[in-house]
Amino acid sequence: MPRFPSLKVEGGLLGGDLIEQIFAGEAEGQRPQDFGLPSDVAFSDHLAFLWNRSRELWESFQSRLEALPQDDPATSLTRDRFVIPLLELLGYQPTYQREAIEVDGRRYHLSHRAEPSDEASFIHIVGIRQSLDRLPPSGPRMSPHAYVQDFLNRTEHLWAIVTNGAILRLLRDSQYLTRQAFIEFNLQEMFANELFADFQLFVRLVHRSRLPKSLADADQCLLERYYRQTIEQGNRVRDKLRDGVEEALNILGTAFLQHPKNQKLREEVRNGALKPEKFYQQLLRLIYRLLFLLVAEERNLIGGSSVYRDHYSVSRLRRLTEVKSAWVEHHDDLWLGLQKTFEIFSDEQKAQLLGVAPLNGDLFNRSGTDALNEARVSNADLLKALWYLCWFKPDERSPWQRVNYAQLDVEELGSIYESLLDFHPTFREEGGKLVFELAPAGMERKSTGSYYTPRELVGELIKSALEPVLQERLEEAKRIAQSAPYHGFDALGRPILRLPDDIRHLCRELRKSMTPAEQLLWECLRDRRLAGLKFRRQHAIGRYIVDFYCHEHRLIIELEGSVHDRPEQAEHDKVRKRELEAQGFRVLTFRNEEVLNDPEGVLQRILEAITPVSSSPTGRGEGGEGKLAEQAILSIKVLDPACGSGHFLLAAARRLATELAKIRTGEEQPNPEAYRIALRDVVRHCIYGVDKNPLAVELCKVALWIESHAEGKPLAFLDHRIKCGDSLVGVLSLDALEDGIPDEAFDPVAGDDKKIASQLKKQNRTQRANKSQLALEFDEGLKQIAETLSQFSEMPDDVPEQIREKERRYRELQKDQNWWRLQTLCHLWTAAFFAEFTQENLQRIPTSATLFNFMRSQGAVRGDVIGYAWELAQKHRFFHWELEFPEVFKQGGFDV
């Protein structure tokens, strides 16, 4: 936390307000007698004594540590010369545990108990050179943190301590929590930087009197009472935060409209250039940025130097909300500073100067708030709006309380989304001034089908829909690993690979039948598994180069010798190949003759290229079963076709990430860093969402960004995965376009002219019957567009430059003429189902002839027909599945 640099609270175990109360000695259990001291003792004097004695212990310990060899873990020195004496100062009687404890068939040898009692809390001490989050060189195959956490989750013990002398963590049973939960103090930073305030908090939270005395009173110990108090406050916040967001939106909206320097903004509103809906979306984008940074800063996900924390952070503005002298009407420097904060997260140079990672992503893109970028808002209005985001009143009689964003579950943002559906934005004049207001929306929620999914239902959906798929994939990976084409090991311990017999047999049969090289390779690779990987056919490099694309290893198999009848096309292919190689793709090139003369040798080289090297065929880590299991998880595609604020998607991502982190680390309780990286990878590879409400789509992306943000990584690009549209309306498969528009599209409904509907149906039936005379087929430009779209899922996005490149190419593709043509074809097909069959509309209603003519030549179709199709598409939010998620449909569709 910025106030206490050595403190880290994971899982929202303690609220920010409560931490401040504990530090000030105002919380329950902070009197001298609560620490076993006489009531007349000055606790400040006792803290000073503990501080001086602890520093002496640390300095002596460091001196002795320097004398030890670097490969010595210093376990005994850490325990005997620092940790145990330090804990004794805090009221503990650390008692060594000679015997391991067996739980569920597992043996746990935690080093100490808090005192000589069979029910006392456990303290696990390791050497200072052993990371709490890494596997030890010997002993249990879990990190010290995971080892203790796994023990807590399997027993009735509620709290425990794990430490290596440099870091001390209070762990809590997290079996029923959505994420890991612990309180960490960085003792090394505390003593090295003379952080006396942090030490005071450390004593008040870690003293022996804070932990359970026995199993019977575990749920009544001070730490548990603090935790329950934090939970209760969080429950009250959920009911009040949405009111605060609504109030903040009204305040900011009106403040922008009325600021003296925002004349241009007011003119755009009055002449209709800026609609209330667009203005509202930009205000929401601003609110989302603030919410994201509030959560990220309180969870310590951003990091940053003291300069960032003191001058640029949103937490600084939060503190200023309590300083009424900062609420100045005629100054707007806080807003200008906030804009600079947003710039930091989209500019890696500025971010690097301040020690934070540039986030990039659509959230901080200036184009999303173009109407507000040059506008101003006064300090008073900005701080007033922030007040309602940062503080709440449980009821009218209660004082204002601080919102604990670290504790707030991201799903709770869904309650904000739900409440905002009850309103629609309006502009009105009041005393000659413009006012922004959220007015009751009436039937908006019902018309969009937007309802918040309860946590209990989400849990059941995960259990019934996702768990079976996950277990099936993991079992399949295990089977593949056990039957992998390993054939012993060479002198260096590397696996010797051998082609499966069925592929060898297929090679021989295809050679006998004189199969062309391209077809031979494809027949051998499609639906076959080499080292557990499935190949997919694409044409990503160019028209005359055939490639076989393996997603997991970013491998392209290129076949030379195809007919390059256009030199410019050959040159284009070379450029494209260099671009793909620059993006991390590996390209294996084979000549036609090589494939025809020695197909088994070619396939053997492909097998060796894609099979990860491992010391054993079934080991964890880079190869074997562990690698295959990792790939199996990341191959799962989870879709919520009415995702709302992302409640189900978040739960699914967490479940998959937990399993992925376990596989990567080999631990039952992976460390937080491994879990967050796994969660980011799952969101990038597995999660898809569609919703008809654009507000829900934005909030879903923000929720995924918050939950999957890993320190040092930019926000993932999600525009091609979380999309706005009506998932019930549109083209499912592009193949349907070649068959024309179904006759059922012209069945009349209420309000249609039945004679006109009948006339159109007859015309359409005749046109479809005569399709064969037109010899129609998609041209290469239309075919390529879906192929190109599928590449976005495979592009890396680990650094800001890659995010920007991904976004740039996606935006360029959306402006591409072929993209427009293919989307228009889909719109024409779907529009026939939604057209109003009236005499006035007769000339602009699309039929199969319209579709076929547009395939051949877009100029052969009247502009008003195309315009009508696009008008209906925007009104009903057509969603064309294979065009929107082509990479998924190449694999056969969604798994969940």
mmCIF file of N, CA, C and O in Angstrom, residues 260-339:
data_model
loop_
_atom_site.group_PDB
_atom_site.id
_atom_site.type_symbol
_atom_site.label_atom_id
_atom_site.label_comp_id
_atom_site.label_asym_id
_atom_site.label_seq_id
_atom_site.Cartn_x
_atom_site.Cartn_y
_atom_site.Cartn_z
ATOM 1 N N PRO A 260 -16.709 27.201 -18.070
ATOM 2 C CA PRO A 260 -16.602 28.370 -18.964
ATOM 3 C C PRO A 260 -15.722 28.125 -20.191
ATOM 4 O O PRO A 260 -15.958 28.731 -21.241
ATOM 5 N N LYS A 261 -14.717 27.272 -20.102
ATOM 6 C CA LYS A 261 -13.792 27.062 -21.218
ATOM 7 C C LYS A 261 -14.272 26.006 -22.215
ATOM 8 O O LYS A 261 -13.582 25.740 -23.200
ATOM 9 N N ASN A 262 -15.442 25.415 -21.991
ATOM 10 C CA ASN A 262 -15.920 24.326 -22.844
ATOM 11 C C ASN A 262 -16.978 24.792 -23.834
ATOM 12 O O ASN A 262 -17.991 24.118 -24.055
ATOM 13 N N GLN A 263 -16.762 25.947 -24.464
ATOM 14 C CA GLN A 263 -17.732 26.499 -25.401
ATOM 15 C C GLN A 263 -17.925 25.569 -26.603
ATOM 16 O O GLN A 263 -19.047 25.361 -27.081
ATOM 17 N N LYS A 264 -16.821 24.998 -27.109
ATOM 18 C CA LYS A 264 -16.914 24.105 -28.261
ATOM 19 C C LYS A 264 -17.789 22.892 -27.944
ATOM 20 O O LYS A 264 -18.598 22.458 -28.776
ATOM 21 N N LEU A 265 -17.635 22.349 -26.752
ATOM 22 C CA LEU A 265 -18.442 21.193 -26.346
ATOM 23 C C LEU A 265 -19.919 21.553 -26.322
ATOM 24 O O LEU A 265 -20.770 20.793 -26.807
ATOM 25 N N ARG A 266 -20.241 22.726 -25.777
ATOM 26 C CA ARG A 266 -21.646 23.146 -25.706
ATOM 27 C C ARG A 266 -22.232 23.356 -27.102
ATOM 28 O O ARG A 266 -23.397 23.027 -27.365
ATOM 29 N N GLU A 267 -21.423 23.888 -28.009
ATOM 30 C CA GLU A 267 -21.914 24.093 -29.374
ATOM 31 C C GLU A 267 -22.226 22.761 -30.047
ATOM 32 O O GLU A 267 -23.237 22.629 -30.747
ATOM 33 N N GLU A 268 -21.383 21.765 -29.830
ATOM 34 C CA GLU A 268 -21.626 20.446 -30.423
ATOM 35 C C GLU A 268 -22.894 19.813 -29.872
ATOM 36 O O GLU A 268 -23.615 19.119 -30.587
ATOM 37 N N VAL A 269 -23.168 20.051 -28.601
ATOM 38 C CA VAL A 269 -24.397 19.520 -28.003
ATOM 39 C C VAL A 269 -25.612 20.225 -28.573
ATOM 40 O O VAL A 269 -26.605 19.586 -28.963
ATOM 41 N N ARG A 270 -25.551 21.547 -28.680
ATOM 42 C CA ARG A 270 -26.724 22.314 -29.120
ATOM 43 C C ARG A 270 -27.012 22.130 -30.604
ATOM 44 O O ARG A 270 -28.171 22.173 -31.012
ATOM 45 N N ASN A 271 -25.982 21.921 -31.433
ATOM 46 C CA ASN A 271 -26.263 21.728 -32.861
ATOM 47 C C ASN A 271 -26.477 20.256 -33.225
ATOM 48 O O ASN A 271 -26.641 19.916 -34.397
ATOM 49 N N GLY A 272 -26.461 19.390 -32.213
ATOM 50 C CA GLY A 272 -26.765 17.977 -32.435
ATOM 51 C C GLY A 272 -25.599 17.132 -32.886
ATOM 52 O O GLY A 272 -25.761 15.929 -33.136
ATOM 53 N N ALA A 273 -24.410 17.721 -33.005
ATOM 54 C CA ALA A 273 -23.240 16.947 -33.428
ATOM 55 C C ALA A 273 -22.828 15.926 -32.367
ATOM 56 O O ALA A 273 -22.268 14.873 -32.684
ATOM 57 N N LEU A 274 -23.088 16.246 -31.097
ATOM 58 C CA LEU A 274 -22.777 15.333 -30.001
ATOM 59 C C LEU A 274 -24.078 14.898 -29.337
ATOM 60 O O LEU A 274 -24.752 15.689 -28.666
ATOM 61 N N LYS A 275 -24.422 13.638 -29.537
ATOM 62 C CA LYS A 275 -25.668 13.095 -28.987
ATOM 63 C C LYS A 275 -25.467 12.698 -27.518
ATOM 64 O O LYS A 275 -24.347 12.391 -27.096
ATOM 65 N N PRO A 276 -26.566 12.691 -26.744
ATOM 66 C CA PRO A 276 -26.448 12.290 -25.327
ATOM 67 C C PRO A 276 -25.826 10.907 -25.151
ATOM 68 O O PRO A 276 -25.037 10.693 -24.235
ATOM 69 N N GLU A 277 -26.163 9.975 -26.066
ATOM 70 C CA GLU A 277 -25.658 8.614 -25.925
ATOM 71 C C GLU A 277 -24.131 8.557 -26.076
ATOM 72 O O GLU A 277 -23.442 7.866 -25.322
ATOM 73 N N LYS A 278 -23.610 9.302 -27.059
ATOM 74 C CA LYS A 278 -22.158 9.308 -27.261
ATOM 75 C C LYS A 278 -21.448 9.985 -26.091
ATOM 76 O O LYS A 278 -20.409 9.514 -25.614
ATOM 77 N N PHE A 279 -22.011 11.102 -25.629
ATOM 78 C CA PHE A 279 -21.439 11.804 -24.479
ATOM 79 C C PHE A 279 -21.426 10.885 -23.261
ATOM 80 O O PHE A 279 -20.440 10.813 -22.513
ATOM 81 N N TYR A 280 -22.509 10.149 -23.080
ATOM 82 C CA TYR A 280 -22.638 9.220 -21.958
ATOM 83 C C TYR A 280 -21.593 8.111 -22.037
ATOM 84 O O TYR A 280 -20.955 7.751 -21.032
ATOM 85 N N GLN A 281 -21.389 7.557 -23.245
ATOM 86 C CA GLN A 281 -20.384 6.501 -23.406
ATOM 87 C C GLN A 281 -18.991 6.995 -23.034
ATOM 88 O O GLN A 281 -18.199 6.266 -22.434
ATOM 89 N N GLN A 282 -18.687 8.251 -23.362
ATOM 90 C CA GLN A 282 -17.370 8.784 -23.041
ATOM 91 C C GLN A 282 -17.233 9.067 -21.547
ATOM 92 O O GLN A 282 -16.153 8.869 -20.969
ATOM 93 N N LEU A 283 -18.310 9.508 -20.920
ATOM 94 C CA LEU A 283 -18.281 9.664 -19.464
ATOM 95 C C LEU A 283 -18.055 8.318 -18.783
ATOM 96 O O LEU A 283 -17.291 8.211 -17.811
ATOM 97 N N LEU A 284 -18.713 7.280 -19.301
ATOM 98 C CA LEU A 284 -18.532 5.945 -18.736
ATOM 99 C C LEU A 284 -17.096 5.467 -18.907
ATOM 100 O O LEU A 284 -16.524 4.847 -18.011
ATOM 101 N N ARG A 285 -16.511 5.768 -20.074
ATOM 102 C CA ARG A 285 -15.116 5.394 -20.286
ATOM 103 C C ARG A 285 -14.219 6.050 -19.235
ATOM 104 O O ARG A 285 -13.301 5.438 -18.695
ATOM 105 N N LEU A 286 -14.500 7.307 -18.923
ATOM 106 C CA LEU A 286 -13.749 8.023 -17.891
ATOM 107 C C LEU A 286 -13.946 7.362 -16.524
ATOM 108 O O LEU A 286 -12.982 7.148 -15.773
ATOM 109 N N ILE A 287 -15.186 7.011 -16.197
ATOM 110 C CA ILE A 287 -15.471 6.345 -14.922
ATOM 111 C C ILE A 287 -14.767 4.995 -14.861
ATOM 112 O O ILE A 287 -14.189 4.607 -13.835
ATOM 113 N N TYR A 288 -14.791 4.246 -15.972
ATOM 114 C CA TYR A 288 -14.134 2.942 -16.002
ATOM 115 C C TYR A 288 -12.635 3.069 -15.765
ATOM 116 O O TYR A 288 -12.021 2.234 -15.099
ATOM 117 N N ARG A 289 -12.007 4.090 -16.348
ATOM 118 C CA ARG A 289 -10.584 4.313 -16.111
ATOM 119 C C ARG A 289 -10.320 4.537 -14.621
ATOM 120 O O ARG A 289 -9.376 3.971 -14.050
ATOM 121 N N LEU A 290 -11.146 5.359 -14.005
ATOM 122 C CA LEU A 290 -10.961 5.652 -12.586
ATOM 123 C C LEU A 290 -11.160 4.396 -11.743
ATOM 124 O O LEU A 290 -10.381 4.116 -10.830
ATOM 125 N N LEU A 291 -12.207 3.623 -12.044
ATOM 126 C CA LEU A 291 -12.468 2.395 -11.289
ATOM 127 C C LEU A 291 -11.320 1.402 -11.462
ATOM 128 O O LEU A 291 -10.878 0.762 -10.499
ATOM 129 N N PHE A 292 -10.832 1.283 -12.697
ATOM 130 C CA PHE A 292 -9.726 0.364 -12.941
ATOM 131 C C PHE A 292 -8.500 0.748 -12.125
ATOM 132 O O PHE A 292 -7.880 -0.099 -11.470
ATOM 133 N N LEU A 293 -8.139 2.025 -12.134
ATOM 134 C CA LEU A 293 -6.942 2.463 -11.422
ATOM 135 C C LEU A 293 -7.132 2.380 -9.911
ATOM 136 O O LEU A 293 -6.191 2.063 -9.180
ATOM 137 N N LEU A 294 -8.337 2.651 -9.424
ATOM 138 C CA LEU A 294 -8.600 2.529 -7.991
ATOM 139 C C LEU A 294 -8.390 1.080 -7.535
ATOM 140 O O LEU A 294 -7.759 0.820 -6.505
ATOM 141 N N VAL A 295 -8.917 0.137 -8.305
ATOM 142 C CA VAL A 295 -8.752 -1.269 -7.949
ATOM 143 C C VAL A 295 -7.288 -1.689 -8.087
ATOM 144 O O VAL A 295 -6.716 -2.321 -7.191
ATOM 145 N N ALA A 296 -6.671 -1.335 -9.218
ATOM 146 C CA ALA A 296 -5.297 -1.771 -9.484
ATOM 147 C C ALA A 296 -4.314 -1.196 -8.469
ATOM 148 O O ALA A 296 -3.402 -1.889 -8.015
ATOM 149 N N GLU A 297 -4.490 0.072 -8.094
ATOM 150 C CA GLU A 297 -3.579 0.683 -7.129
ATOM 151 C C GLU A 297 -3.757 0.084 -5.742
ATOM 152 O O GLU A 297 -2.782 -0.169 -5.034
ATOM 153 N N GLU A 298 -4.999 -0.177 -5.341
ATOM 154 C CA GLU A 298 -5.224 -0.745 -4.007
ATOM 155 C C GLU A 298 -4.770 -2.203 -3.930
ATOM 156 O O GLU A 298 -4.435 -2.690 -2.862
ATOM 157 N N ARG A 299 -4.763 -2.893 -5.064
ATOM 158 C CA ARG A 299 -4.283 -4.277 -5.070
ATOM 159 C C ARG A 299 -2.782 -4.359 -5.367
ATOM 160 O O ARG A 299 -2.254 -5.449 -5.546
ATOM 161 N N ASN A 300 -2.128 -3.207 -5.491
ATOM 162 C CA ASN A 300 -0.690 -3.167 -5.761
ATOM 163 C C ASN A 300 -0.332 -3.861 -7.067
ATOM 164 O O ASN A 300 0.687 -4.551 -7.168
ATOM 165 N N LEU A 301 -1.167 -3.696 -8.086
ATOM 166 C CA LEU A 301 -0.911 -4.337 -9.363
ATOM 167 C C LEU A 301 -0.128 -3.449 -10.321
ATOM 168 O O LEU A 301 0.348 -3.920 -11.351
ATOM 169 N N ILE A 302 -0.012 -2.173 -9.993
ATOM 170 C CA ILE A 302 0.619 -1.228 -10.915
ATOM 171 C C ILE A 302 2.054 -0.935 -10.530
ATOM 172 O O ILE A 302 2.919 -0.765 -11.379
ATOM 173 N N GLY A 303 2.344 -0.923 -9.255
ATOM 174 C CA GLY A 303 3.683 -0.559 -8.804
ATOM 175 C C GLY A 303 3.871 0.944 -8.930
ATOM 176 O O GLY A 303 2.976 1.734 -8.635
ATOM 177 N N GLY A 304 5.036 1.355 -9.397
ATOM 178 C CA GLY A 304 5.280 2.780 -9.582
ATOM 179 C C GLY A 304 6.183 3.351 -8.513
ATOM 180 O O GLY A 304 6.256 2.866 -7.388
ATOM 181 N N SER A 305 6.870 4.413 -8.895
ATOM 182 C CA SER A 305 7.776 5.097 -7.974
ATOM 183 C C SER A 305 6.980 5.979 -7.021
ATOM 184 O O SER A 305 5.776 6.172 -7.168
ATOM 185 N N SER A 306 7.691 6.555 -6.066
ATOM 186 C CA SER A 306 7.047 7.490 -5.137
ATOM 187 C C SER A 306 6.549 8.724 -5.880
ATOM 188 O O SER A 306 5.564 9.346 -5.472
ATOM 189 N N VAL A 307 7.226 9.080 -6.970
ATOM 190 C CA VAL A 307 6.768 10.229 -7.771
ATOM 191 C C VAL A 307 5.379 9.946 -8.337
ATOM 192 O O VAL A 307 4.484 10.808 -8.296
ATOM 193 N N TYR A 308 5.179 8.720 -8.864
ATOM 194 C CA TYR A 308 3.848 8.371 -9.371
ATOM 195 C C TYR A 308 2.819 8.394 -8.250
ATOM 196 O O TYR A 308 1.738 8.970 -8.393
ATOM 197 N N ARG A 309 3.145 7.749 -7.131
ATOM 198 C CA ARG A 309 2.178 7.659 -6.034
ATOM 199 C C ARG A 309 1.813 9.035 -5.483
ATOM 200 O O ARG A 309 0.651 9.302 -5.172
ATOM 201 N N ASP A 310 2.794 9.938 -5.384
ATOM 202 C CA ASP A 310 2.559 11.231 -4.739
ATOM 203 C C ASP A 310 1.974 12.281 -5.668
ATOM 204 O O ASP A 310 1.349 13.238 -5.206
ATOM 205 N N HIS A 311 2.175 12.122 -6.992
ATOM 206 C CA HIS A 311 1.785 13.202 -7.892
ATOM 207 C C HIS A 311 0.857 12.787 -9.035
ATOM 208 O O HIS A 311 0.227 13.659 -9.636
ATOM 209 N N TYR A 312 0.771 11.499 -9.346
ATOM 210 C CA TYR A 312 -0.012 11.096 -10.513
ATOM 211 C C TYR A 312 -1.101 10.071 -10.204
ATOM 212 O O TYR A 312 -2.004 9.883 -11.021
ATOM 213 N N SER A 313 -1.025 9.394 -9.105
ATOM 214 C CA SER A 313 -1.961 8.299 -8.842
ATOM 215 C C SER A 313 -3.366 8.815 -8.558
ATOM 216 O O SER A 313 -3.551 9.939 -8.089
ATOM 217 N N VAL A 314 -4.335 7.958 -8.835
ATOM 218 C CA VAL A 314 -5.721 8.276 -8.481
ATOM 219 C C VAL A 314 -5.882 8.225 -6.963
ATOM 220 O O VAL A 314 -6.731 8.926 -6.404
ATOM 221 N N SER A 315 -5.048 7.416 -6.294
ATOM 222 C CA SER A 315 -5.092 7.370 -4.829
ATOM 223 C C SER A 315 -4.774 8.742 -4.236
ATOM 224 O O SER A 315 -5.317 9.111 -3.180
ATOM 225 N N ARG A 316 -3.907 9.497 -4.892
ATOM 226 C CA ARG A 316 -3.610 10.861 -4.430
ATOM 227 C C ARG A 316 -4.872 11.722 -4.512
ATOM 228 O O ARG A 316 -5.201 12.457 -3.574
ATOM 229 N N LEU A 317 -5.604 11.627 -5.617
ATOM 230 C CA LEU A 317 -6.849 12.386 -5.740
ATOM 231 C C LEU A 317 -7.866 11.917 -4.701
ATOM 232 O O LEU A 317 -8.642 12.724 -4.175
ATOM 233 N N ARG A 318 -7.852 10.640 -4.419
ATOM 234 C CA ARG A 318 -8.753 10.110 -3.398
ATOM 235 C C ARG A 318 -8.471 10.766 -2.052
ATOM 236 O O ARG A 318 -9.404 11.126 -1.324
ATOM 237 N N ARG A 319 -7.198 10.925 -1.735
ATOM 238 C CA ARG A 319 -6.855 11.584 -0.473
ATOM 239 C C ARG A 319 -7.300 13.052 -0.479
ATOM 240 O O ARG A 319 -7.715 13.589 0.551
ATOM 241 N N LEU A 320 -7.217 13.681 -1.647
ATOM 242 C CA LEU A 320 -7.603 15.101 -1.740
ATOM 243 C C LEU A 320 -9.111 15.299 -1.570
ATOM 244 O O LEU A 320 -9.548 16.409 -1.268
ATOM 245 N N THR A 321 -9.900 14.242 -1.784
ATOM 246 C CA THR A 321 -11.345 14.408 -1.578
ATOM 247 C C THR A 321 -11.661 14.755 -0.128
ATOM 248 O O THR A 321 -12.717 15.326 0.160
ATOM 249 N N GLU A 322 -10.743 14.418 0.788
ATOM 250 C CA GLU A 322 -10.954 14.734 2.198
ATOM 251 C C GLU A 322 -10.434 16.125 2.570
ATOM 252 O O GLU A 322 -10.653 16.580 3.695
ATOM 253 N N VAL A 323 -9.760 16.784 1.620
ATOM 254 C CA VAL A 323 -9.196 18.110 1.884
ATOM 255 C C VAL A 323 -10.096 19.145 1.219
ATOM 256 O O VAL A 323 -9.981 19.413 0.021
ATOM 257 N N LYS A 324 -10.996 19.720 1.983
ATOM 258 C CA LYS A 324 -11.994 20.619 1.403
ATOM 259 C C LYS A 324 -11.362 21.853 0.767
ATOM 260 O O LYS A 324 -11.940 22.446 -0.153
ATOM 261 N N SER A 325 -10.190 22.253 1.227
ATOM 262 C CA SER A 325 -9.537 23.422 0.629
ATOM 263 C C SER A 325 -9.104 23.151 -0.808
ATOM 264 O O SER A 325 -8.816 24.091 -1.566
ATOM 265 N N ALA A 326 -9.045 21.887 -1.207
ATOM 266 C CA ALA A 326 -8.673 21.559 -2.584
ATOM 267 C C ALA A 326 -9.857 21.662 -3.534
ATOM 268 O O ALA A 326 -9.677 21.659 -4.756
ATOM 269 N N TRP A 327 -11.066 21.799 -2.984
ATOM 270 C CA TRP A 327 -12.269 21.872 -3.812
ATOM 271 C C TRP A 327 -12.435 23.312 -4.319
ATOM 272 O O TRP A 327 -13.312 24.050 -3.863
ATOM 273 N N VAL A 328 -11.611 23.689 -5.283
ATOM 274 C CA VAL A 328 -11.600 25.073 -5.769
ATOM 275 C C VAL A 328 -12.312 25.141 -7.109
ATOM 276 O O VAL A 328 -11.987 24.409 -8.045
ATOM 277 N N GLU A 329 -13.293 26.052 -7.221
ATOM 278 C CA GLU A 329 -14.104 26.164 -8.434
ATOM 279 C C GLU A 329 -13.317 26.703 -9.620
ATOM 280 O O GLU A 329 -13.498 26.266 -10.750
ATOM 281 N N HIS A 330 -12.445 27.669 -9.400
ATOM 282 C CA HIS A 330 -11.816 28.367 -10.516
ATOM 283 C C HIS A 330 -10.482 27.765 -10.938
ATOM 284 O O HIS A 330 -9.776 28.341 -11.751
ATOM 285 N N HIS A 331 -10.102 26.593 -10.401
ATOM 286 C CA HIS A 331 -8.898 25.901 -10.847
ATOM 287 C C HIS A 331 -9.289 24.564 -11.480
ATOM 288 O O HIS A 331 -10.256 23.923 -11.051
ATOM 289 N N ASP A 332 -8.528 24.157 -12.484
ATOM 290 C CA ASP A 332 -8.802 22.864 -13.123
ATOM 291 C C ASP A 332 -7.527 22.046 -13.312
ATOM 292 O O ASP A 332 -7.436 21.188 -14.186
ATOM 293 N N ASP A 333 -6.522 22.308 -12.461
ATOM 294 C CA ASP A 333 -5.244 21.625 -12.605
ATOM 295 C C ASP A 333 -5.337 20.133 -12.283
ATOM 296 O O ASP A 333 -4.573 19.323 -12.828
ATOM 297 N N LEU A 334 -6.265 19.744 -11.414
ATOM 298 C CA LEU A 334 -6.384 18.321 -11.072
ATOM 299 C C LEU A 334 -6.862 17.507 -12.280
ATOM 300 O O LEU A 334 -6.409 16.388 -12.513
ATOM 301 N N TRP A 335 -7.766 18.076 -13.054
ATOM 302 C CA TRP A 335 -8.245 17.396 -14.261
ATOM 303 C C TRP A 335 -7.124 17.282 -15.289
ATOM 304 O O TRP A 335 -6.936 16.223 -15.902
ATOM 305 N N LEU A 336 -6.364 18.348 -15.451
ATOM 306 C CA LEU A 336 -5.246 18.311 -16.391
ATOM 307 C C LEU A 336 -4.212 17.268 -15.944
ATOM 308 O O LEU A 336 -3.642 16.544 -16.766
ATOM 309 N N GLY A 337 -3.977 17.193 -14.631
ATOM 310 C CA GLY A 337 -3.051 16.187 -14.117
ATOM 311 C C GLY A 337 -3.573 14.778 -14.323
ATOM 312 O O GLY A 337 -2.813 13.853 -14.620
ATOM 313 N N LEU A 338 -4.893 14.588 -14.179
ATOM 314 C CA LEU A 338 -5.487 13.274 -14.377
ATOM 315 C C LEU A 338 -5.336 12.834 -15.825
ATOM 316 O O LEU A 338 -5.084 11.650 -16.107
ATOM 317 N N GLN A 339 -5.460 13.769 -16.750
ATOM 318 C CA GLN A 339 -5.249 13.426 -18.150
ATOM 319 C C GLN A 339 -3.809 12.964 -18.388
ATOM 320 O O GLN A 339 -3.565 12.051 -19.184
#
